[in-house]
JSON list of C-alpha atoms in Angstrom, two decimals:
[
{"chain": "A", "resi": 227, "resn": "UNK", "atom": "CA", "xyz": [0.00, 0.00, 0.00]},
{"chain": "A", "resi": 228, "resn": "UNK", "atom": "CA", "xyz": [1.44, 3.51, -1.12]},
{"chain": "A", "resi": 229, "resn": "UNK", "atom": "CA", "xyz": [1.87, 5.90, 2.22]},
{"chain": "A", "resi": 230, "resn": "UNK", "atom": "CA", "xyz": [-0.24, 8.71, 0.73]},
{"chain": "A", "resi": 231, "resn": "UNK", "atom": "CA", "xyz": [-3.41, 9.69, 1.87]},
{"chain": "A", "resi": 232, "resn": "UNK", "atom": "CA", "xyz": [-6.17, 9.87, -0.97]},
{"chain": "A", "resi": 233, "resn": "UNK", "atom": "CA", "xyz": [-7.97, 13.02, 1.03]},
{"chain": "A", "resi": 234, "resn": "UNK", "atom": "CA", "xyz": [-5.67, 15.77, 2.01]},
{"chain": "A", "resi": 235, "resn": "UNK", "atom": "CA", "xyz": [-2.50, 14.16, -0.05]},
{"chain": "A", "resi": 236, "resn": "UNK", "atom": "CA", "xyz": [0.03, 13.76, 3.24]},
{"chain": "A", "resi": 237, "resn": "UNK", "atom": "CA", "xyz": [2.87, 11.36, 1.59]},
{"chain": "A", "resi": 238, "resn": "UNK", "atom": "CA", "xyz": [5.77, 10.35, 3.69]},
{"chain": "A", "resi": 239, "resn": "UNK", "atom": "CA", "xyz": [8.54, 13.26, 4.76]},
{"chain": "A", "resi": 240, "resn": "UNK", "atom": "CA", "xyz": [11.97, 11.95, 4.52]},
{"chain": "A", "resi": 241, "resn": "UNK", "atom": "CA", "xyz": [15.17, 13.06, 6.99]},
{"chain": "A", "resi": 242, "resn": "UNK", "atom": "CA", "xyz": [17.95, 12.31, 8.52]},
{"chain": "A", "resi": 243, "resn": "UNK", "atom": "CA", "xyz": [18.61, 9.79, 11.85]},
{"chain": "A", "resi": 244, "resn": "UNK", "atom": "CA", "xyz": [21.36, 11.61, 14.29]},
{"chain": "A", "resi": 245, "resn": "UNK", "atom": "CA", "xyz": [23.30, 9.49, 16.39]},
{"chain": "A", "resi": 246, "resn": "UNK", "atom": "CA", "xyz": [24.84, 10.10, 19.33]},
{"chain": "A", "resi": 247, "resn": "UNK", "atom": "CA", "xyz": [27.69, 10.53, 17.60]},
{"chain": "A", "resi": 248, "resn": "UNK", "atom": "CA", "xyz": [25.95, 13.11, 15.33]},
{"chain": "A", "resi": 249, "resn": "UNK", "atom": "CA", "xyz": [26.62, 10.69, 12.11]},
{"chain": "A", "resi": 250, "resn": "UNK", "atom": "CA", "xyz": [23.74, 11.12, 9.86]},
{"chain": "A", "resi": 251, "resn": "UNK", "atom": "CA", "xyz": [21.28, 8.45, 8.09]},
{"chain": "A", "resi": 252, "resn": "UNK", "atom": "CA", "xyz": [18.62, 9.00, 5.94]},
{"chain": "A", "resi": 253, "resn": "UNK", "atom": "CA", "xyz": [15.35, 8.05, 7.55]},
{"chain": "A", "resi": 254, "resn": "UNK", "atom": "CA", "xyz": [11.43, 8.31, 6.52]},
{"chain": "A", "resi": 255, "resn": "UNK", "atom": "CA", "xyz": [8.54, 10.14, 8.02]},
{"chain": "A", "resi": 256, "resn": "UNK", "atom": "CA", "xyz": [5.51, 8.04, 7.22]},
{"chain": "A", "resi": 257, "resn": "UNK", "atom": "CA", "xyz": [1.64, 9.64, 7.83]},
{"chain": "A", "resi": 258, "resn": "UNK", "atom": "CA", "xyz": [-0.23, 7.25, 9.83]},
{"chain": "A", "resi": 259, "resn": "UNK", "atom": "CA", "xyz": [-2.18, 5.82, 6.81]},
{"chain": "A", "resi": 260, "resn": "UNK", "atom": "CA", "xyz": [-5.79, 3.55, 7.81]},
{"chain": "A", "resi": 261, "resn": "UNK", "atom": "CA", "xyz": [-7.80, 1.70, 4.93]},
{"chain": "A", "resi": 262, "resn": "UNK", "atom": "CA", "xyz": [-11.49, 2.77, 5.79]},
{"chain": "A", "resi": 263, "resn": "UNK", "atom": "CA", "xyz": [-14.63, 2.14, 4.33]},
{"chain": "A", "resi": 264, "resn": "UNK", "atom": "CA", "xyz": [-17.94, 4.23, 3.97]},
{"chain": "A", "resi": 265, "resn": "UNK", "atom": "CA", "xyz": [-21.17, 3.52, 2.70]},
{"chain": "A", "resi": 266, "resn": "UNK", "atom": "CA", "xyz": [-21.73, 6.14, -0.27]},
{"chain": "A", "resi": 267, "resn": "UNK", "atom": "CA", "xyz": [-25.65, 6.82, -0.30]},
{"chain": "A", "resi": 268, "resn": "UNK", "atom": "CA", "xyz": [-25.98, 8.57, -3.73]},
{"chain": "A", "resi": 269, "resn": "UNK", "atom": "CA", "xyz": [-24.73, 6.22, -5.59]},
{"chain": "A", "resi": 270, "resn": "UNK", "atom": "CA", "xyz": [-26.06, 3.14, -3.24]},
{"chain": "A", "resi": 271, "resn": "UNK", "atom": "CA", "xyz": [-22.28, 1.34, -2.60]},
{"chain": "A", "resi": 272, "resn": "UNK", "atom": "CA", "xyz": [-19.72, 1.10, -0.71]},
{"chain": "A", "resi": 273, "resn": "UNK", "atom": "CA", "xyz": [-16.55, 2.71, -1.18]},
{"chain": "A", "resi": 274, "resn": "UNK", "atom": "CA", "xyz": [-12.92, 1.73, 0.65]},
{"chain": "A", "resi": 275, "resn": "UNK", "atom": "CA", "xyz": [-10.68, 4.80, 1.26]},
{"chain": "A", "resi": 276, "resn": "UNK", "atom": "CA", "xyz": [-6.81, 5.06, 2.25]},
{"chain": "A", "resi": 277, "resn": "UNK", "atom": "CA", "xyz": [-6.88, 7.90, 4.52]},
{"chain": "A", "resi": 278, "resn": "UNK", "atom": "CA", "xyz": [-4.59, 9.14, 6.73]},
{"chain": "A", "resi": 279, "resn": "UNK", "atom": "CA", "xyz": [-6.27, 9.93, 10.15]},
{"chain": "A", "resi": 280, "resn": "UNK", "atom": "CA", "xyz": [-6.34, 13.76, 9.61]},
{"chain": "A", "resi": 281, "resn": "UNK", "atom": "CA", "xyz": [-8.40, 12.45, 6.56]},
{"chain": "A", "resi": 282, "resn": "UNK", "atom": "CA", "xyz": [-11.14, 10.20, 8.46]},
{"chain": "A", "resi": 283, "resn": "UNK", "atom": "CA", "xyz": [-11.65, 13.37, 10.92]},
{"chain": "A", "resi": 284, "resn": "UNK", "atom": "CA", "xyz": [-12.04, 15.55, 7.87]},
{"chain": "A", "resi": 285, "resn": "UNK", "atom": "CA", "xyz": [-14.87, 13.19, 6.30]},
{"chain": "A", "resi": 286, "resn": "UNK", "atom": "CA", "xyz": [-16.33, 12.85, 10.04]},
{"chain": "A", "resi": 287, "resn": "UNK", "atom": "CA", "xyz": [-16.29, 16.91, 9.90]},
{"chain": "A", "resi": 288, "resn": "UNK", "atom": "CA", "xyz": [-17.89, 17.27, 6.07]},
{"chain": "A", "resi": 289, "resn": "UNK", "atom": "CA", "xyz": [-18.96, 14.16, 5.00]},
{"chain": "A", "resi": 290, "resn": "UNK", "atom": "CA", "xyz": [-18.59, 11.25, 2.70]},
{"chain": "A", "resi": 291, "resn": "UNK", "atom": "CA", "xyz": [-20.10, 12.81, -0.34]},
{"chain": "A", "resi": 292, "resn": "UNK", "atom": "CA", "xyz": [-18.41, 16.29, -0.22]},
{"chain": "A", "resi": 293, "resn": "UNK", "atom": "CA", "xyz": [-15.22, 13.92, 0.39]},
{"chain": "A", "resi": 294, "resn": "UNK", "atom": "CA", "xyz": [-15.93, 12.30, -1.96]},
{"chain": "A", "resi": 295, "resn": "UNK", "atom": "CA", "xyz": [-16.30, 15.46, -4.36]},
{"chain": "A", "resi": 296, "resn": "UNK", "atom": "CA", "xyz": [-12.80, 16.36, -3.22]},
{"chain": "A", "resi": 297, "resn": "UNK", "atom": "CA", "xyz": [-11.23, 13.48, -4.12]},
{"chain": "A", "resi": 298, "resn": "UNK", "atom": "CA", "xyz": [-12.54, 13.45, -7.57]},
{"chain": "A", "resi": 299, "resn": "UNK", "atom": "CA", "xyz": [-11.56, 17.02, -8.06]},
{"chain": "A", "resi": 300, "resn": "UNK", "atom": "CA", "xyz": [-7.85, 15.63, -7.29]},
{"chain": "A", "resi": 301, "resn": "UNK", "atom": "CA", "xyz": [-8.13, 13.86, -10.18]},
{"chain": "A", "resi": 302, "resn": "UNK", "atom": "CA", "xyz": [-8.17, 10.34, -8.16]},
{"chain": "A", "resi": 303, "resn": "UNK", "atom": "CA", "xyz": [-10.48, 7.16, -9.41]},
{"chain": "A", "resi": 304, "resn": "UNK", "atom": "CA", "xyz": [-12.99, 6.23, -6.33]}
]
């Protein structure tokens, strides 16, 4: 599963590790990424989501229809 989320778009950060020692290693952020499914009334299905959890309180917030909307305004396939 890709670490982006299809919502707000939060994709892993990348870094560096520091050591005690102060030597440097490259390291990744990831965004805490939940597959998630909602029942999508208008169009009488279900639909499964990869959200990150900023995501799943934004569709608790607005809803899974103007979600929904959002993510096909990204351009993404739901």
């Amino acid at each position: 599963m890709s670490a982006h989320c299809q919502l707000t778009g939060a994709q892993p950060g990348f870094g560096n590790r520091i050591s005690h020692s102060h030597r440097r290693t490259s390291r990744r952020f990831d965004p805490n990424i939940q597959r998630k499914r909602y029942r999508l009334a208008s169009e009488g299905r279900y639909v499964r989501l990869t959200l990150s959890t900023k995501g799943i309180k934004t569709v608790d917030s607005i809803g899974i229809e103007a979600a929904v909307a959002r993510i096909r305004a990204r351009g993404v396939k739901v």
